[in-house]
Coordinates of C-alpha atoms in Angstrom, one line a residue:
M1 CA 0.5 0.2 0.2
K2 CA 1.4 3.0 -0.9
N3 CA -0.4 6.4 -2.0
Y4 CA -3.9 6.6 -1.0
W5 CA -6.1 8.4 1.9
L6 CA -7.1 7.6 5.1
T7 CA -10.7 9.2 5.0
N8 CA -12.8 9.8 8.3
V9 CA -9.8 9.2 10.3
R10 CA -11.2 11.3 14.6
L11 CA -8.1 13.9 15.8
E12 CA -8.3 15.1 18.8
T13 CA -8.3 19.6 17.9
G14 CA -9.1 20.9 21.6
F15 CA -9.9 20.8 25.0
I16 CA -13.5 21.7 25.7
Y17 CA -13.5 24.4 28.8
E18 CA -16.2 24.8 31.4
N19 CA -15.7 27.7 33.6
K20 CA -11.7 27.8 32.8
V21 CA -11.7 24.0 33.5
V22 CA -10.4 21.2 31.2
A23 CA -13.9 19.2 30.7
G24 CA -13.0 17.4 28.0
T25 CA -11.5 16.9 24.2
K26 CA -13.0 18.3 20.8
T27 CA -12.2 15.8 17.9
D28 CA -12.9 15.8 14.4
L29 CA -13.4 13.6 11.1
F30 CA -10.2 14.0 8.5
H31 CA -9.2 12.4 4.9
L32 CA -5.3 11.7 5.3
L33 CA -3.1 11.5 2.3
I34 CA -0.3 8.9 2.6
E35 CA 2.5 9.5 0.4
D36 CA 5.4 6.5 0.6
G37 CA 4.1 6.1 4.3
I38 CA 4.0 9.8 4.2
I39 CA 1.3 12.4 5.4
K40 CA 1.5 14.5 2.8
D41 CA -2.3 16.9 3.1
I42 CA -4.7 16.8 5.9
V43 CA -8.5 17.7 5.2
S44 CA -11.4 18.6 6.4
S45 CA -13.6 14.8 5.9
D46 CA -16.1 17.3 3.7
T47 CA -13.7 17.8 1.7
A48 CA -13.6 16.3 -2.3
L49 CA -11.7 13.7 -2.9
P50 CA -10.3 13.2 -5.9
D51 CA -12.2 10.8 -9.0
E52 CA -11.0 7.7 -8.4
A53 CA -9.0 8.1 -4.7
T54 CA -7.3 5.3 -3.5
I55 CA -9.2 5.3 -0.4
Q56 CA -9.1 3.5 3.1
D57 CA -11.4 4.7 4.9
A58 CA -11.2 4.9 9.3
Q59 CA -14.7 4.5 9.7
S60 CA -14.8 7.6 12.6
L61 CA -11.9 5.8 15.3
L62 CA -9.7 7.5 16.8
A63 CA -6.0 8.1 15.7
L64 CA -3.4 7.7 18.5
P65 CA 0.6 7.7 18.2
T66 CA 1.6 4.4 17.8
F67 CA 3.3 3.8 20.9
A68 CA 7.1 3.2 22.3
E69 CA 8.3 0.0 24.6
M70 CA 11.3 1.9 25.4
H71 CA 12.6 -1.5 27.6
I72 CA 11.7 -5.2 27.9
H73 CA 13.8 -8.4 27.2
I74 CA 12.2 -11.0 24.3
D75 CA 15.4 -12.8 23.9
K76 CA 14.9 -15.2 27.6
T77 CA 10.9 -14.9 28.2
Y78 CA 8.3 -18.5 29.4
F79 CA 6.2 -16.0 27.3
G80 CA 4.9 -18.5 24.2
G81 CA 5.0 -21.7 26.0
P82 CA 4.4 -23.5 29.2
W83 CA 2.9 -21.6 32.2
K84 CA 5.7 -21.8 34.6
A85 CA 6.1 -18.7 37.8
P86 CA 9.3 -18.0 39.7
T87 CA 11.1 -19.5 42.1
P88 CA 12.2 -17.3 44.6
Y89 CA 14.8 -15.0 45.3
K90 CA 17.1 -13.0 47.6
N91 CA 18.7 -11.0 45.5
V92 CA 20.2 -11.0 42.1
F93 CA 22.9 -13.4 42.4
T94 CA 19.9 -16.0 43.3
R95 CA 18.4 -14.7 39.0
I96 CA 22.6 -14.8 38.3
H97 CA 23.3 -18.2 39.1
E98 CA 19.6 -19.4 37.9
E99 CA 20.7 -18.2 34.6
Q100 CA 23.7 -20.5 34.7
T101 CA 21.3 -23.2 33.7
L102 CA 18.3 -21.4 32.3
L103 CA 19.3 -19.5 29.6
P104 CA 21.1 -22.6 27.8
E105 CA 17.6 -24.8 28.2
L106 CA 15.6 -21.4 27.0
L107 CA 18.0 -21.2 23.7
P108 CA 16.4 -23.6 21.6
T109 CA 13.0 -20.9 21.2
A110 CA 14.2 -18.2 22.1
K111 CA 13.5 -16.6 18.5
E112 CA 9.8 -18.4 18.4
R113 CA 9.4 -16.8 21.8
A114 CA 10.9 -13.3 21.0
E115 CA 8.8 -14.1 18.1
K116 CA 5.5 -14.1 20.6
I117 CA 6.5 -11.0 23.1
L118 CA 6.9 -8.7 19.3
E119 CA 3.2 -9.1 18.0
L120 CA 2.1 -9.2 21.4
E121 CA 3.7 -5.6 20.7
L122 CA 2.7 -4.6 17.5
Q123 CA -1.5 -5.8 17.8
N124 CA -0.9 -3.2 21.1
G125 CA 0.2 -0.9 18.9
T126 CA 3.8 -0.7 19.1
T127 CA 5.6 -0.1 16.7
F128 CA 8.9 1.0 18.7
V129 CA 10.5 -1.9 20.7
R130 CA 13.7 -1.2 23.2
T131 CA 15.5 -4.5 23.9
H132 CA 18.2 -5.8 26.2
C133 CA 19.3 -8.6 25.2
N134 CA 21.4 -11.4 27.6
I135 CA 25.4 -11.5 26.9
D136 CA 27.7 -13.1 29.0
Q137 CA 29.9 -16.2 28.9
V138 CA 26.8 -18.7 29.3
V139 CA 24.9 -18.9 25.6
G140 CA 27.7 -15.7 24.0
L141 CA 26.4 -14.6 21.2
R142 CA 23.4 -17.4 20.8
N143 CA 20.6 -14.8 22.5
L144 CA 22.1 -11.4 20.4
E145 CA 21.6 -14.3 16.7
A146 CA 18.0 -15.2 18.4
T147 CA 16.9 -11.8 19.4
M148 CA 18.0 -10.2 15.9
A149 CA 16.3 -13.8 13.5
A150 CA 12.6 -12.7 16.1
I151 CA 13.4 -9.0 14.5
E152 CA 13.9 -9.8 11.2
T153 CA 10.8 -11.3 11.1
F154 CA 9.3 -8.4 11.6
E155 CA 11.0 -5.7 9.6
N156 CA 8.8 -3.0 8.2
K157 CA 6.0 -3.4 10.7
M158 CA 8.2 -2.1 13.4
E159 CA 11.5 -0.2 14.3
T160 CA 13.9 -1.7 16.9
E161 CA 17.0 -1.0 19.4
I162 CA 19.0 -3.8 20.5
V163 CA 20.9 -3.0 24.0
A164 CA 24.4 -5.5 24.5
F165 CA 22.9 -6.1 28.4
P166 CA 25.5 -8.8 30.6
Q167 CA 23.0 -9.5 33.3
H168 CA 25.7 -11.2 34.7
G169 CA 28.0 -8.0 35.7
L170 CA 30.3 -6.7 33.0
L171 CA 33.5 -7.1 34.8
R172 CA 31.8 -9.0 37.3
S173 CA 31.4 -12.3 34.9
H174 CA 34.3 -11.1 32.3
S175 CA 32.5 -10.0 29.8
V176 CA 34.0 -7.2 27.9
Q177 CA 35.1 -9.0 24.8
L178 CA 31.6 -10.6 24.9
V179 CA 30.4 -6.9 24.7
K180 CA 32.4 -5.5 22.1
E181 CA 32.2 -8.5 19.8
A182 CA 28.1 -8.1 20.3
M183 CA 28.1 -4.6 19.1
R184 CA 30.0 -5.5 16.2
N185 CA 27.3 -8.7 15.2
G186 CA 23.8 -6.5 15.1
A187 CA 23.5 -4.5 18.9
N188 CA 23.3 -1.2 18.5
M189 CA 23.4 0.4 22.1
V190 CA 25.5 -0.9 25.0
G191 CA 24.5 -1.7 28.5
S192 CA 25.3 -2.3 32.3
V193 CA 23.4 -3.2 35.3
D194 CA 24.3 -2.1 39.1
P195 CA 27.6 -1.1 38.7
A196 CA 28.3 -1.6 42.8
T197 CA 26.1 -4.4 43.8
V198 CA 27.4 -6.4 40.9
D199 CA 30.3 -5.5 39.3
D200 CA 31.8 -4.2 42.4
D201 CA 33.6 -1.4 41.2
I202 CA 31.8 1.6 40.3
E203 CA 34.7 3.8 38.9
K204 CA 35.7 1.0 36.5
S205 CA 32.5 -0.5 35.7
L206 CA 31.4 2.9 34.8
T207 CA 34.6 3.7 32.7
T208 CA 34.3 0.6 31.0
L209 CA 30.7 1.2 30.0
M210 CA 31.5 4.7 28.3
D211 CA 34.5 3.6 27.2
I212 CA 33.0 1.1 25.0
A213 CA 29.6 3.7 24.2
V214 CA 32.5 5.8 22.7
E215 CA 34.6 3.3 20.9
F216 CA 31.7 1.6 19.3
N217 CA 29.8 5.4 18.6
A218 CA 26.3 3.8 20.7
D219 CA 23.8 5.1 22.9
I220 CA 24.1 3.8 26.7
D221 CA 21.3 1.9 28.6
F222 CA 21.8 0.7 31.1
H223 CA 20.2 -0.8 34.5
L224 CA 20.0 1.3 37.9
H225 CA 18.3 -0.7 40.4
D226 CA 20.8 0.3 43.0
G227 CA 19.0 2.9 46.0
G228 CA 19.2 5.5 48.1
Q229 CA 22.7 7.6 48.3
L230 CA 24.9 4.9 46.7
G231 CA 22.0 4.7 43.4
I232 CA 22.7 8.6 43.7
Y233 CA 26.5 8.3 43.5
T234 CA 26.1 6.2 40.9
M235 CA 23.7 8.5 39.2
K236 CA 26.2 11.7 39.9
R237 CA 29.3 10.0 38.6
L238 CA 28.0 8.6 34.9
A239 CA 26.2 12.8 35.1
Q240 CA 29.6 13.4 35.2
L241 CA 31.5 11.3 32.8
T242 CA 28.6 11.8 30.4
E243 CA 29.8 15.1 30.1
E244 CA 33.5 14.3 30.0
A245 CA 32.6 12.0 26.9
G246 CA 30.7 14.0 24.8
W247 CA 27.6 11.6 24.9
D248 CA 24.6 14.0 25.5
H249 CA 21.3 12.6 24.8
R250 CA 22.9 9.3 24.0
V251 CA 22.5 8.1 27.9
T252 CA 19.7 5.8 29.6
V253 CA 19.1 5.4 33.1
S254 CA 16.6 1.6 33.8
H255 CA 15.0 1.9 36.7
A256 CA 17.3 4.4 38.7
L257 CA 15.4 3.2 41.2
G258 CA 17.7 5.1 43.9
L259 CA 15.6 8.6 43.5
G260 CA 12.5 6.9 44.9
D261 CA 13.4 7.2 48.1
V262 CA 15.6 9.6 48.8
P263 CA 14.9 13.6 49.9
E264 CA 13.6 16.0 47.4
K265 CA 16.7 17.9 47.4
E266 CA 18.2 15.4 46.2
V267 CA 16.3 14.4 43.5
T268 CA 16.4 17.5 41.8
E269 CA 19.8 17.9 42.0
I270 CA 20.2 14.8 39.6
A271 CA 17.4 15.9 37.8
E272 CA 18.7 19.6 36.9
K273 CA 22.0 17.2 36.0
F274 CA 20.6 14.7 33.4
A275 CA 18.0 17.4 31.9
N276 CA 20.7 19.3 31.1
L277 CA 22.9 16.0 29.6
G278 CA 19.9 14.9 27.6
I279 CA 19.9 11.8 30.1
S280 CA 17.0 9.8 30.1
I281 CA 15.2 7.2 32.1
A282 CA 13.1 4.5 31.8
S283 CA 10.7 3.0 34.1
T284 CA 8.5 0.2 34.5
V285 CA 6.4 2.2 36.8
P286 CA 6.5 -0.4 40.1
V287 CA 3.9 -0.9 41.9
R288 CA 5.7 -3.1 44.8
Q289 CA 8.5 -0.1 45.5
A290 CA 9.0 2.6 46.3
V291 CA 8.4 5.0 42.4
I292 CA 10.1 6.9 41.8
P293 CA 8.7 11.3 41.4
I294 CA 8.3 10.5 37.3
P295 CA 6.2 13.8 37.5
Y296 CA 8.6 15.9 38.7
L297 CA 11.6 14.3 36.9
H298 CA 9.1 15.4 34.0
E299 CA 8.7 19.1 34.6
K300 CA 12.6 19.3 35.6
G301 CA 13.1 18.3 32.3
V302 CA 14.0 14.9 32.2
R303 CA 13.3 12.5 29.3
V304 CA 11.0 9.8 30.9
M305 CA 10.3 6.6 28.9
L306 CA 7.9 3.9 29.7
G307 CA 8.2 0.0 29.5
T308 CA 7.8 -2.9 29.7
D309 CA 10.3 -4.8 31.0
T310 CA 9.5 -8.4 31.6
I311 CA 6.4 -10.7 30.4
R312 CA 6.2 -14.2 32.2
D313 CA 9.2 -14.8 32.8
H314 CA 12.1 -16.4 35.2
W315 CA 12.0 -12.8 36.7
N316 CA 9.1 -11.7 36.8
P317 CA 5.0 -13.9 36.4
F318 CA 3.1 -10.7 35.3
G319 CA 4.0 -7.8 32.1
T320 CA 1.2 -7.6 29.5
G321 CA 2.6 -6.6 26.4
D322 CA 0.3 -2.9 26.1
M323 CA 2.0 0.5 26.9
L324 CA -1.4 1.9 26.4
V325 CA -1.7 -0.2 29.9
K326 CA 1.7 1.0 31.2
A327 CA 0.5 4.9 30.8
N328 CA -2.8 3.5 32.4
T329 CA -1.0 2.5 35.4
F330 CA 0.9 5.6 35.5
A331 CA -2.0 7.4 35.8
Q332 CA -3.0 5.5 38.4
R333 CA 0.2 5.3 40.3
F334 CA 0.2 9.6 40.1
H335 CA -3.7 10.5 40.3
W336 CA -3.9 11.3 37.3
I337 CA -7.5 11.6 36.9
H338 CA -8.6 14.5 34.5
E339 CA -8.8 15.0 31.1
Q340 CA -5.9 17.3 31.1
V341 CA -2.9 15.2 32.5
L342 CA -4.8 11.8 31.4
A343 CA -4.2 13.0 28.1
K344 CA -0.4 14.0 29.1
A345 CA -0.1 10.6 30.3
L346 CA -0.5 9.2 26.3
G347 CA 3.1 11.2 25.9
F348 CA 5.0 8.6 28.5
V349 CA 4.6 6.0 26.1
T350 CA 4.8 7.3 22.6
N351 CA 8.3 8.7 22.8
G352 CA 6.8 12.2 23.1
Q353 CA 4.0 12.3 20.6
T354 CA 0.3 13.5 21.9
P355 CA -2.6 14.5 19.2
L356 CA -2.9 18.3 22.0
D357 CA 0.3 20.1 24.1
E358 CA -0.8 21.3 27.4
N359 CA -3.0 24.0 26.3
G360 CA -4.9 22.0 24.1
T361 CA -3.2 22.7 20.4
K362 CA -2.7 20.5 18.2
Q363 CA 0.4 18.9 17.6
W364 CA 0.2 15.6 16.0
P365 CA -0.5 14.4 13.2
K366 CA 1.3 17.4 11.0
I367 CA 1.5 17.5 7.3
G368 CA 5.4 15.3 6.9
D369 CA 5.0 13.0 9.5
P370 CA 5.4 8.9 9.4
A371 CA 1.8 7.6 9.0
N372 CA 1.9 5.5 11.9
F373 CA -1.1 5.6 13.8
T374 CA -2.7 3.2 16.2
F375 CA -6.5 3.7 16.2
V376 CA -8.4 3.0 18.9
E377 CA -12.3 2.7 20.0
A378 CA -12.3 6.0 22.0
P379 CA -13.9 9.4 22.1
C380 CA -10.2 11.0 22.9
S381 CA -6.8 9.8 24.3
A382 CA -8.3 11.0 28.3
E383 CA -10.6 7.5 27.9
A384 CA -8.0 5.5 25.7
V385 CA -5.1 5.7 28.5
A386 CA -8.4 5.5 31.9
R387 CA -10.2 2.9 29.8
V388 CA -7.3 1.1 28.4
S389 CA -9.7 0.6 25.2
K390 CA -10.2 -1.6 22.9
R391 CA -7.1 -0.9 19.6
H392 CA -8.7 -1.6 16.0
A393 CA -5.5 -1.5 13.4
V394 CA -2.0 -0.5 13.8
I395 CA -0.2 1.7 10.9
Y396 CA 3.1 1.3 10.4
K397 CA 4.6 3.9 7.2
G398 CA 1.9 3.2 5.6
N399 CA 0.9 0.1 5.9
I400 CA -1.5 -2.2 8.3
V401 CA 0.5 -4.2 10.0
A402 CA -1.3 -5.2 13.0
G403 CA -5.4 -5.9 13.0
T404 CA -8.1 -4.4 10.3
L405 CA -10.0 -0.6 9.7
P406 CA -13.8 -1.4 9.4
S407 CA -13.6 -0.6 6.2
E408 CA -11.0 -3.9 5.2
E409 CA -10.8 -3.2 1.7
L410 CA -8.7 -0.5 -0.2
S411 CA -11.6 1.0 -2.8
L412 CA -12.4 4.0 -5.9
L413 CA -14.3 6.5 -4.3
S414 CA -16.9 6.9 -7.5

């Protein structure tokens, strides 16, 4: 499907105000001209289209930006196989020990199960996935090979990033050279985990991580679960290394749990450093522990992205692979209950794209944007977040890649 008119698309156009308070969202119907995967024109639905125009009728469904899954592990999962709950564990080292035998057992089905997760994400409206892939002495690069094979199945359906992730410790498992091999063989980002707790050497772990990033001109996304002052110190040192290396806007801290259990003054200090350097944070919005103050970080200019982390694996039996559910969880966790903030919550799962800005000014979609849409059964994005509305179809670069629109067949306008 290359050039056609996507007709009767419901788009948000502004907020409805009552007594100077946002009380609802205005929408209208539009026709969108799609050429080579790009939006070339947007006109009112009462505009006469050219004779014999090829059309796809959206039947008044609401269009939302497609979602971005910014933290997941698709290479090691029970998903797609028989039910199996995780075993009890004391700490991260319990899981690292468990993986010595588990990873080789999962390897024969790693590609197929990764594909099942990607398909689940796609059906739910996600067209951007950043996945962390185990690079360790147990499976070498074989999980990376399985991940890349699974991703190839979804070529032209979604965009992906692969983080070379030494789960067992960049230094602790002697995986530096293996991570470099991963960077040469398909991984395009580099990560690590808990430089203090797992690697037992914050300075050497972080400098090694940055050295690999610079050597391969790669962005960084590393896991930091260490809490309190240990986590804060690690983030401060990372900020220094980011500035020294000129790696602005190229670093993500996943989890950053230390920001959830320190005074606001220290959160502010980290937020200002991160905002100035463009260091982003990826969060799963955990519900079983002190959650980091995402709204405050966002207010201070830090880019915060959300992710699923795991879908039914040896770490966690939960996870839906549905980023709209994640936006809903976020909104509930921070009591974002009114129209304006519910709509704003959508931006945390769309790489910042929302139909309206906070003032109700239309900002998506625009002419020249990629033709990427998730069509939902909802009157506005606020309800879609609050009620986790049904997805009907996902369009990526102009092509329907999941689901169907009510009018399934292209037709000629008579």
